[in-house]
JSON list of C-alpha atoms in Angstrom, two decimals:
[
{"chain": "A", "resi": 171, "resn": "UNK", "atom": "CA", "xyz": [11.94, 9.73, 0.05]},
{"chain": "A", "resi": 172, "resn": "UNK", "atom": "CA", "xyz": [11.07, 12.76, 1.90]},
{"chain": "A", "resi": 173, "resn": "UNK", "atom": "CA", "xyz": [14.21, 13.27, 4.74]},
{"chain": "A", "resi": 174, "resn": "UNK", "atom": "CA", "xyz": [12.18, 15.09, 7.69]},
{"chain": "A", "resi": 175, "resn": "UNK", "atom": "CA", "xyz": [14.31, 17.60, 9.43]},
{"chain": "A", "resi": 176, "resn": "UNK", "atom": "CA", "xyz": [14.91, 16.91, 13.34]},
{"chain": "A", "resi": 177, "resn": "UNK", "atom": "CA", "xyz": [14.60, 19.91, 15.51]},
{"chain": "A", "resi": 178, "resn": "UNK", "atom": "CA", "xyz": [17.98, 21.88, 15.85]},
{"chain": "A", "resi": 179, "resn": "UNK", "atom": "CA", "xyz": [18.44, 21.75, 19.66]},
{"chain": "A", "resi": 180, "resn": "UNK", "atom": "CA", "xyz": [21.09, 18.80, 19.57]},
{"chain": "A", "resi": 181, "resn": "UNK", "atom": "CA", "xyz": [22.60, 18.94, 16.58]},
{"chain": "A", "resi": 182, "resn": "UNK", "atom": "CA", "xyz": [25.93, 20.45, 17.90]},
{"chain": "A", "resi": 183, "resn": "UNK", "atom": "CA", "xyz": [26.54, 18.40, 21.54]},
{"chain": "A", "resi": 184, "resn": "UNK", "atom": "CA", "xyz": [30.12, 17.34, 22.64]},
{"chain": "A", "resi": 185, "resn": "UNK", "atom": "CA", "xyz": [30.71, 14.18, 24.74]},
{"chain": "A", "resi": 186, "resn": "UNK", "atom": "CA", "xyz": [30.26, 15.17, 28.60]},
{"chain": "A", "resi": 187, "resn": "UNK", "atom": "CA", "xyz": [29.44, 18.81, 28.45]},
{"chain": "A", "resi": 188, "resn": "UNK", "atom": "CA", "xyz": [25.82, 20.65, 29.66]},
{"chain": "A", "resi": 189, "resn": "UNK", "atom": "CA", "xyz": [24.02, 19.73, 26.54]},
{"chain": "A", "resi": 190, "resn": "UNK", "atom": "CA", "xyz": [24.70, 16.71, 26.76]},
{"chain": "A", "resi": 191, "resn": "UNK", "atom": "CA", "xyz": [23.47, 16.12, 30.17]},
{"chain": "A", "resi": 192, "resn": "UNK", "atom": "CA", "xyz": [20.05, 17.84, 28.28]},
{"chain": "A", "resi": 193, "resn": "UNK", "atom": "CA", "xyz": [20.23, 15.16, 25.79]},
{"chain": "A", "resi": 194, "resn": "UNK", "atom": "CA", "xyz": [20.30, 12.41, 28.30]},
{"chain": "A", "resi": 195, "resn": "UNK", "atom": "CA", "xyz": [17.24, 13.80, 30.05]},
{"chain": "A", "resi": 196, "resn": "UNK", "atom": "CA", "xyz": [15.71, 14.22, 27.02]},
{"chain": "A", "resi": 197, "resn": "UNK", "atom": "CA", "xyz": [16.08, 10.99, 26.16]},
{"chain": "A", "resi": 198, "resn": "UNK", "atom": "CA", "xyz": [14.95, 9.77, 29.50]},
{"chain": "A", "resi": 199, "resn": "UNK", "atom": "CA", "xyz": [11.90, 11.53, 29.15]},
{"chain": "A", "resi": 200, "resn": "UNK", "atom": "CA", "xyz": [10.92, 10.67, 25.85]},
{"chain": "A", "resi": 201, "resn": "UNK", "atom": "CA", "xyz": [11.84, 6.86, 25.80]},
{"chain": "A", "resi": 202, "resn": "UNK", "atom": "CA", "xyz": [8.35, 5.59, 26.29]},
{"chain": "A", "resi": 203, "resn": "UNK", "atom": "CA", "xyz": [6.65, 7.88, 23.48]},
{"chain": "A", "resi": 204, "resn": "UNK", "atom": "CA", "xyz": [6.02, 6.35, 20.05]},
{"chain": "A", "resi": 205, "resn": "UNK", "atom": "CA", "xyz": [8.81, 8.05, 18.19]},
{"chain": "A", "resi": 206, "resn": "UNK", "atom": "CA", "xyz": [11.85, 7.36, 16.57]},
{"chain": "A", "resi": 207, "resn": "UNK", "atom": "CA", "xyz": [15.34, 8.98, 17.52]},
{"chain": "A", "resi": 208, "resn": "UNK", "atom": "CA", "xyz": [17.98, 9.02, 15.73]},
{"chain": "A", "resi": 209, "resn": "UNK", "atom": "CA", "xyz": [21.52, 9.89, 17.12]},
{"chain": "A", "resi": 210, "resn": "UNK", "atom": "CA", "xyz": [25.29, 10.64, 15.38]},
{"chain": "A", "resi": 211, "resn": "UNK", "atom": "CA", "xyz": [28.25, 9.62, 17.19]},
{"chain": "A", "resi": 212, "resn": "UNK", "atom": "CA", "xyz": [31.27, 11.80, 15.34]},
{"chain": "A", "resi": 213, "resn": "UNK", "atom": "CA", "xyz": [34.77, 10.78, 16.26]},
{"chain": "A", "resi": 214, "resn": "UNK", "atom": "CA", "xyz": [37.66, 8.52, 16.30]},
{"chain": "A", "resi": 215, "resn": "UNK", "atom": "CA", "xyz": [37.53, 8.08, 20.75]},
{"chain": "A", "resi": 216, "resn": "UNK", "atom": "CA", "xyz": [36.14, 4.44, 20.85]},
{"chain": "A", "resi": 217, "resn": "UNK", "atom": "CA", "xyz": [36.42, 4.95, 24.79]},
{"chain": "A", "resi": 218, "resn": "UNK", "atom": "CA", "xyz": [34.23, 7.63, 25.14]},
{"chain": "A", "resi": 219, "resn": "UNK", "atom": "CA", "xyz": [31.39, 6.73, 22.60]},
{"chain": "A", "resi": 220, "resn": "UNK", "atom": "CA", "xyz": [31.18, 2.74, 24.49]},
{"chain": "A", "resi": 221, "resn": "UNK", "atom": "CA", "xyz": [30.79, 4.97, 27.95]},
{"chain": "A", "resi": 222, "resn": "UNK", "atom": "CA", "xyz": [28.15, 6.79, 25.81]},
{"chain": "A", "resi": 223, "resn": "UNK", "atom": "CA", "xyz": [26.38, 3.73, 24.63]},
{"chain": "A", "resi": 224, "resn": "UNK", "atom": "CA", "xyz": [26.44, 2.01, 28.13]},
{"chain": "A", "resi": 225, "resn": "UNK", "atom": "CA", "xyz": [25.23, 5.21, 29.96]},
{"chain": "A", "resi": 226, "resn": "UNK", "atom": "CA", "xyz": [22.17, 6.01, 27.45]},
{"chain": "A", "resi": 227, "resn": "UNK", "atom": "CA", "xyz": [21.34, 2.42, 28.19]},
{"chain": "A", "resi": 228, "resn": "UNK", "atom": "CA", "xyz": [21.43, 2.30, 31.69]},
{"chain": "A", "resi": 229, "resn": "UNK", "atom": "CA", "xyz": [19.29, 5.95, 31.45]},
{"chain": "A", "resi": 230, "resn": "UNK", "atom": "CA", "xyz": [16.28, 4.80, 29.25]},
{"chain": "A", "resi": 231, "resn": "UNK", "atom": "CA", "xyz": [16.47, 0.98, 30.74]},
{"chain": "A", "resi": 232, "resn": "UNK", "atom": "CA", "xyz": [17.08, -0.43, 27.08]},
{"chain": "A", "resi": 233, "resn": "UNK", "atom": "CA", "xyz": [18.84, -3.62, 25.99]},
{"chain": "A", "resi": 234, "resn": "UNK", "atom": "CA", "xyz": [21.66, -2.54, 22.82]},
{"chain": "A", "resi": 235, "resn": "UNK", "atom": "CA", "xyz": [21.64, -4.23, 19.45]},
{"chain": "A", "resi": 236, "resn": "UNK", "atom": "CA", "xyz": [25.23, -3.56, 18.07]},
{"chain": "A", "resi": 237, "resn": "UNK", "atom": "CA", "xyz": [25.14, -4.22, 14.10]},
{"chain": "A", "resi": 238, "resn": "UNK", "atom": "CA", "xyz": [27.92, -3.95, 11.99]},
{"chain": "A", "resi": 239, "resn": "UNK", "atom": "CA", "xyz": [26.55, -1.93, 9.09]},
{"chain": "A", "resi": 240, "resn": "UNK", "atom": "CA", "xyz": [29.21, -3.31, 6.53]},
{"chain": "A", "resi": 241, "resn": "UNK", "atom": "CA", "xyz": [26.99, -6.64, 6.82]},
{"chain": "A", "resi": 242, "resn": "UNK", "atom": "CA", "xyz": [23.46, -4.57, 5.62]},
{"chain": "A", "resi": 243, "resn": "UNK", "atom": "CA", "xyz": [24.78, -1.93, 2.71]},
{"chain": "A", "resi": 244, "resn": "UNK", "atom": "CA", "xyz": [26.01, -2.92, -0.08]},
{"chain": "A", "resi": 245, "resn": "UNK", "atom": "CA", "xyz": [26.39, -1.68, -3.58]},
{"chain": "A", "resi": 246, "resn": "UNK", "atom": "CA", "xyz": [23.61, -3.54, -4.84]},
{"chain": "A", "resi": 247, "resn": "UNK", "atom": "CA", "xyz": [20.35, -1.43, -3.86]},
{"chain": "A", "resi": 248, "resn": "UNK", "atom": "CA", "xyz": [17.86, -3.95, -3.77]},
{"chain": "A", "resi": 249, "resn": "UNK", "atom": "CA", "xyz": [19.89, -6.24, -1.44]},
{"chain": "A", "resi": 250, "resn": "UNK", "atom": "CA", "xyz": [20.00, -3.48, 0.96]},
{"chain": "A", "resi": 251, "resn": "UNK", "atom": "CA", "xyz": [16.78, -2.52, 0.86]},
{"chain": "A", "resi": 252, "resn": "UNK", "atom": "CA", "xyz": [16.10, -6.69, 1.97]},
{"chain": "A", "resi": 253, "resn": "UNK", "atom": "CA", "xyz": [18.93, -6.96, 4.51]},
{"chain": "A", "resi": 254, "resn": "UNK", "atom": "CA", "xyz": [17.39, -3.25, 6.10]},
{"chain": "A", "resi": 255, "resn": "UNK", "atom": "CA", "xyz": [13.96, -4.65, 6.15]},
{"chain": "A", "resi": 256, "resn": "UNK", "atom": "CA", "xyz": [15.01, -8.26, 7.55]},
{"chain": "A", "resi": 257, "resn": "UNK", "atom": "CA", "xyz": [16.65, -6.23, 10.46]},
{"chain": "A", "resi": 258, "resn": "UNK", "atom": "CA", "xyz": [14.47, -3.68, 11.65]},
{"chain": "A", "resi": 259, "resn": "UNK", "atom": "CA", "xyz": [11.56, -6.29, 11.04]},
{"chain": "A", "resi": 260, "resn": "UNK", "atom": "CA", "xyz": [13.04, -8.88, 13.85]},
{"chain": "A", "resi": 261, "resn": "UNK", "atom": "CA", "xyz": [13.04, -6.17, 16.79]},
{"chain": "A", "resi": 262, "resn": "UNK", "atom": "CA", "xyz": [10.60, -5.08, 19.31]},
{"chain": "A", "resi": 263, "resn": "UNK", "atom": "CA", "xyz": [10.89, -1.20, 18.70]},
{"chain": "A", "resi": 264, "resn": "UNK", "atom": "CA", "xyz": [10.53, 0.00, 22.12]},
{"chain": "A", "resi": 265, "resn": "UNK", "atom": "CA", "xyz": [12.99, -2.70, 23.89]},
{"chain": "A", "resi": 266, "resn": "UNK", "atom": "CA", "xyz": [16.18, -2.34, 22.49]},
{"chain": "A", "resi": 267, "resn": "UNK", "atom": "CA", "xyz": [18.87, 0.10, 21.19]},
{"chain": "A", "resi": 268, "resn": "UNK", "atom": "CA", "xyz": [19.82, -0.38, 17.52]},
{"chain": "A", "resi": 269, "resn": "UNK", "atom": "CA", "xyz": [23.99, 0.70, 17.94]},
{"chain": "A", "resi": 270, "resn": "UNK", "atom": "CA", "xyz": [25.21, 0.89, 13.92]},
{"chain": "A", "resi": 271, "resn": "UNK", "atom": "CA", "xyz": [28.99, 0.51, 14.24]},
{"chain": "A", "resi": 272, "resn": "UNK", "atom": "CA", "xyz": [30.79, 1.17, 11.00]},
{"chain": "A", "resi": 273, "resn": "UNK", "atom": "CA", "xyz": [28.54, 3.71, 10.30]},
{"chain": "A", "resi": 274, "resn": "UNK", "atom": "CA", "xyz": [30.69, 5.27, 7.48]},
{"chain": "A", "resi": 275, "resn": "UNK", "atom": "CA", "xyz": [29.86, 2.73, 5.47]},
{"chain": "A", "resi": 276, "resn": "UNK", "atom": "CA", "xyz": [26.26, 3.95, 4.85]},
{"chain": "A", "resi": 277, "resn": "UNK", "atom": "CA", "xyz": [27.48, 7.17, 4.33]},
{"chain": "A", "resi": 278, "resn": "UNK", "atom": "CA", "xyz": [27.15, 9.23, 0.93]},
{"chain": "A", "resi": 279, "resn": "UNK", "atom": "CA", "xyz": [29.41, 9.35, -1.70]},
{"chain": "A", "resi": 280, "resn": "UNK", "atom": "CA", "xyz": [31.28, 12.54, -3.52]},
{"chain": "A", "resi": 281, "resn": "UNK", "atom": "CA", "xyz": [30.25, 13.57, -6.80]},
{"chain": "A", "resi": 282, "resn": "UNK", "atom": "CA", "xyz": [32.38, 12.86, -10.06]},
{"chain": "A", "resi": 283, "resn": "UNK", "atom": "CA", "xyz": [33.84, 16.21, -9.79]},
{"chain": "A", "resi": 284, "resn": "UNK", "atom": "CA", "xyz": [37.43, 15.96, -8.01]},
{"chain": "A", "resi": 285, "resn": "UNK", "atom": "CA", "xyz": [36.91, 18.95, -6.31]},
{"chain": "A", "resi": 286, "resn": "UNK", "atom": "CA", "xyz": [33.71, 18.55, -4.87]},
{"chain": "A", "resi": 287, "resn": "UNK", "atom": "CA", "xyz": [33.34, 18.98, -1.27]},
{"chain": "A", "resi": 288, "resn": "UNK", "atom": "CA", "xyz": [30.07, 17.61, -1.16]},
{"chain": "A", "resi": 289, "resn": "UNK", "atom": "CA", "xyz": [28.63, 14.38, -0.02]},
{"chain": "A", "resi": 290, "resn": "UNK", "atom": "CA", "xyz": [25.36, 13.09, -1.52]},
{"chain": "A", "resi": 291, "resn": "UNK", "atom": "CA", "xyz": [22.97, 10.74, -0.10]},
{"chain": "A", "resi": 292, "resn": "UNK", "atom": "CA", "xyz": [22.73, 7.20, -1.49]},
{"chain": "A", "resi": 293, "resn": "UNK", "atom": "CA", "xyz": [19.58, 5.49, -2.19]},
{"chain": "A", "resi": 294, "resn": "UNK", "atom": "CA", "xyz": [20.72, 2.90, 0.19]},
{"chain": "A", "resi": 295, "resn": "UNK", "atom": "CA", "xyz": [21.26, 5.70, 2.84]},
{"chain": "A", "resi": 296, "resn": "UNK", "atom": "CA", "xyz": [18.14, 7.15, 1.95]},
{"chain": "A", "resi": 297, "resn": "UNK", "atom": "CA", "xyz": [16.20, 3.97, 2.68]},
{"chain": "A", "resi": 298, "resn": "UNK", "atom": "CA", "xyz": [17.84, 3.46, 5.93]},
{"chain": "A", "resi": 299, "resn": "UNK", "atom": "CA", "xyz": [16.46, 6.85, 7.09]},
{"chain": "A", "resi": 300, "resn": "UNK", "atom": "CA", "xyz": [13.17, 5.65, 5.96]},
{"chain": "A", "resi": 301, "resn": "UNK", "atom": "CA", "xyz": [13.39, 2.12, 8.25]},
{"chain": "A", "resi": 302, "resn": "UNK", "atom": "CA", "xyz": [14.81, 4.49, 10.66]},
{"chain": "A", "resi": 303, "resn": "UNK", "atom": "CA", "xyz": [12.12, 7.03, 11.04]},
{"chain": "A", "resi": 304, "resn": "UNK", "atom": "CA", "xyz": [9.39, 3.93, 10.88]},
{"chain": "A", "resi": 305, "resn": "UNK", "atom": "CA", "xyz": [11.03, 2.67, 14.30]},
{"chain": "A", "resi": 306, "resn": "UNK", "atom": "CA", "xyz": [9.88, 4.03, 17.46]},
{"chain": "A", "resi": 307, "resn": "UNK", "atom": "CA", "xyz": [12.97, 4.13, 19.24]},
{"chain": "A", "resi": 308, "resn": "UNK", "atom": "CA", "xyz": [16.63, 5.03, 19.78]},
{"chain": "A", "resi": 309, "resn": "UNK", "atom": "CA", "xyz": [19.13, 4.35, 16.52]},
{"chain": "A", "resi": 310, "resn": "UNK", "atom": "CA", "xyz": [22.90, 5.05, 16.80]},
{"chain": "A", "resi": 311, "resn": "UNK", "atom": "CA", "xyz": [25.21, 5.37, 14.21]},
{"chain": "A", "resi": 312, "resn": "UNK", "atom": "CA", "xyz": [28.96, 5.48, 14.75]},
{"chain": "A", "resi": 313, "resn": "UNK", "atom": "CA", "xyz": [30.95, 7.23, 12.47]},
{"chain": "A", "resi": 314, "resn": "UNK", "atom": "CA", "xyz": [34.65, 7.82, 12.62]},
{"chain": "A", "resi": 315, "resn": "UNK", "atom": "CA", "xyz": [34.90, 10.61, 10.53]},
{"chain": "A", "resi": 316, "resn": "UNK", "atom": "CA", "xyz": [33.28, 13.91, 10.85]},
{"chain": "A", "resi": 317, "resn": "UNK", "atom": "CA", "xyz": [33.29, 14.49, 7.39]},
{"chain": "A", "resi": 318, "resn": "UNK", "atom": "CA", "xyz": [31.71, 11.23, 6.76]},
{"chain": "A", "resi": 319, "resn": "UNK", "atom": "CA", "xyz": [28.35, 12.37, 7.75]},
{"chain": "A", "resi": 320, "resn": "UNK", "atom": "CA", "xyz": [26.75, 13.84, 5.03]},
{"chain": "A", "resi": 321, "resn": "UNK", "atom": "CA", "xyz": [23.89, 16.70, 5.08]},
{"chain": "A", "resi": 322, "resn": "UNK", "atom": "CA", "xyz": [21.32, 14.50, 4.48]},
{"chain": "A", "resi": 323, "resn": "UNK", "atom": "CA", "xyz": [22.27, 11.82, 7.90]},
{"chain": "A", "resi": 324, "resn": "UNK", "atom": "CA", "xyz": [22.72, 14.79, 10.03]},
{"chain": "A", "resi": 325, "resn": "UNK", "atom": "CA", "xyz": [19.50, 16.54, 8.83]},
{"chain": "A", "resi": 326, "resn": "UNK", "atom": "CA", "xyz": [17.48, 14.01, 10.11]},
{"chain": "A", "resi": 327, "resn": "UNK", "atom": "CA", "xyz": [19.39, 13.18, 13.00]},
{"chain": "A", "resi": 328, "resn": "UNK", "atom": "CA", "xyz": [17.51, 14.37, 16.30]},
{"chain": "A", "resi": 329, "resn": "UNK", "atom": "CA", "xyz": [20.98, 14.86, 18.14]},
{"chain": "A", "resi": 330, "resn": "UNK", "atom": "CA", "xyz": [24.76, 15.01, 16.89]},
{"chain": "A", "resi": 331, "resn": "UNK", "atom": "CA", "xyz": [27.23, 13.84, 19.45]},
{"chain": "A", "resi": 332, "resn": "UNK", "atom": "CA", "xyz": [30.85, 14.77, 18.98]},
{"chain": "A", "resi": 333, "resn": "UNK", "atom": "CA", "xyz": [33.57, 12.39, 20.87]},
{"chain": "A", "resi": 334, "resn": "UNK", "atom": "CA", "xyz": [36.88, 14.59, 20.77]},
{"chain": "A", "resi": 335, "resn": "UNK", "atom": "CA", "xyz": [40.48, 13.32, 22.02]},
{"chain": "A", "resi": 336, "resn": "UNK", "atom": "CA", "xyz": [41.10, 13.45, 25.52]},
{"chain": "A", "resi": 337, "resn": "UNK", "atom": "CA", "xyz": [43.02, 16.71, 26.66]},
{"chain": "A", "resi": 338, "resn": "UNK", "atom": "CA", "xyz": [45.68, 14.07, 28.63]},
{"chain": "A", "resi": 339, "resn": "UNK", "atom": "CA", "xyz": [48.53, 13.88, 26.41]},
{"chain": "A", "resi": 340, "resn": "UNK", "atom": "CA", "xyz": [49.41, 10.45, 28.02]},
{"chain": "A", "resi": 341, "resn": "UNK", "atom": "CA", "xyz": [45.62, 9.30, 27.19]},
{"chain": "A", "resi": 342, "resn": "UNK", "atom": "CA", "xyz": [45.81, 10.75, 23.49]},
{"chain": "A", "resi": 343, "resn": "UNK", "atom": "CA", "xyz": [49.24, 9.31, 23.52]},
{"chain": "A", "resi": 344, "resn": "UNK", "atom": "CA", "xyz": [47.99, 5.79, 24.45]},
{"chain": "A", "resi": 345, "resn": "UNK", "atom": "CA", "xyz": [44.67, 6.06, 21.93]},
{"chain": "A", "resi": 346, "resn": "UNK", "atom": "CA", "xyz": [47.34, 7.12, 19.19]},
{"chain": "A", "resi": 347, "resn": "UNK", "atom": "CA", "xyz": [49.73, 4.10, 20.33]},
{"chain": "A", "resi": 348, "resn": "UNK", "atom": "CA", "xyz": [46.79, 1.44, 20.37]},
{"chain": "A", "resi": 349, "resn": "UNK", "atom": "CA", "xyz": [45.26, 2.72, 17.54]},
{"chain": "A", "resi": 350, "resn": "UNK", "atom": "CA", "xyz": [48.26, 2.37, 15.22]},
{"chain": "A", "resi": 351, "resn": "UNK", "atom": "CA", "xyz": [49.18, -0.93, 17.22]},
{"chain": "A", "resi": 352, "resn": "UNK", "atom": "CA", "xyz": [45.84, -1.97, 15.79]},
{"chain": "A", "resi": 353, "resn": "UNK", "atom": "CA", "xyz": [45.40, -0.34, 12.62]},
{"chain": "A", "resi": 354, "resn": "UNK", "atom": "CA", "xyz": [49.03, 0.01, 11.10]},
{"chain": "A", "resi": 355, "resn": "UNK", "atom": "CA", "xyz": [47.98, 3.63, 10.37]},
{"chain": "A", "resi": 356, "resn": "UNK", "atom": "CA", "xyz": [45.37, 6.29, 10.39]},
{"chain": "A", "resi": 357, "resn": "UNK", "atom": "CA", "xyz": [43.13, 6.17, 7.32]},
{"chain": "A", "resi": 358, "resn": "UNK", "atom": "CA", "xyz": [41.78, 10.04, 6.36]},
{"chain": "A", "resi": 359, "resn": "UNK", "atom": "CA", "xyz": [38.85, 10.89, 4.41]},
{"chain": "A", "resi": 360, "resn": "UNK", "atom": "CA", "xyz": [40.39, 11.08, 0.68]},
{"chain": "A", "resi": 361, "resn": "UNK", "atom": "CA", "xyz": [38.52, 14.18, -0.09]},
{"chain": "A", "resi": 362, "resn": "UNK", "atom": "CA", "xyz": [38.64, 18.09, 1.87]},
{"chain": "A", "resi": 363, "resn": "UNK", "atom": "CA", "xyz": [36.96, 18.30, 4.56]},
{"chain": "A", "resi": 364, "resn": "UNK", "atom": "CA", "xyz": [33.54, 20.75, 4.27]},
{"chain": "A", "resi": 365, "resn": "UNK", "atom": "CA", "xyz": [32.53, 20.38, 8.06]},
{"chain": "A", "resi": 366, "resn": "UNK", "atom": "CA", "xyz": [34.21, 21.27, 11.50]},
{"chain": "A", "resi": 367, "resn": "UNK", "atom": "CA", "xyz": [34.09, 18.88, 14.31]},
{"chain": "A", "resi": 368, "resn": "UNK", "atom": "CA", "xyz": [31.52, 20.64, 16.16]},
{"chain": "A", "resi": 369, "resn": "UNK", "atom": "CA", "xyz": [29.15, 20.45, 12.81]}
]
């Protein structure tokens, strides 16, 4: 499958700042037109990225969809490829928001070679760009890691949202807290990382 690549003007936005007031307008703007959008939430803040989610809503007037990608990719391509096409087949593409939490899931894998900082793009990945660019309208994925979004996801991605820590040290203190609370500890990407935060 042929990955189109989305225009460069919000690839590199962080949560809150001028761009991504653009983005919002942009959005705004476009939500009617008979495209497809596809946006990159990068980041660990769960706060900031639900704000996100409820304030894009609110902006375009759109119901959200949250799906828990771990339930649609599996190992087994061809029961992907059914589970994709049973979901994007039961929604009206301009009405709703398709939110994919989990999104490191669909994610690309590493090459054989230990060293390898590269991430390539799964047939099952690959398909899901394909259902995605078929759908005229707006498709999040969450992803926790930055380094979990490969070339090929944030090549066609239209915009790439980055949702850093707070600067509060008693608000990165109480993410770290709950997060751990919740988690019992911080899983990192096993292999180096090959991108910054900002892309």
């Amino acid at each position: 499958m042929e990955v189109k690549t989305a225009d460069n003007e919000f690839q590199h936005v962080i949560y809150n700042d001028s761009q991504y007031s653009k983005l919002k307008d942009h959005l705004k703007q476009t939500a009617e037109q008979p495209q497809h959008h596809l946006s990159l939430f990068l980041g660990l803040y769960q706060p900031n990225k639900k704000k996100a989610v409820r304030d894009i809503a609110k902006n375009i007037n759109r119901d959200v969809k949250t799906i828990d990608t771990e339930n649609y990719v599996s190992k087994i391509e061809s029961d992907t490829f059914k589970k994709l096409d049973g979901l994007f087949d039961s929604f009206d593409q301009t009405d709703v928001i398709l939110y994919f939490k989990n999104g490191g899931k669909l994610c690309g894998s590493y090459t054989g070679n230990s060293q390898s900082r590269v991430k390539y793009a799964t047939p099952q990945e690959r398909y899901f760009l394909k259902k995605v660019q078929e759908f005229n309208g707006l498709v999040i994925v969450d992803i926790d890691e930055y380094t979990d979004a490969d070339k090929t996801l944030r090549r066609a991605a239209q915009s790439v949202i980055s949702f850093n820590l707070p600067n509060s040290k008693f608000q990165r203190f109480m993410w770290h807290l709950k997060n751990f609370t919740a988690n019992g500890s911080e899983m990192k990407t096993k292999r180096p990382e090959s991108y910054s935060e900002a892309g």
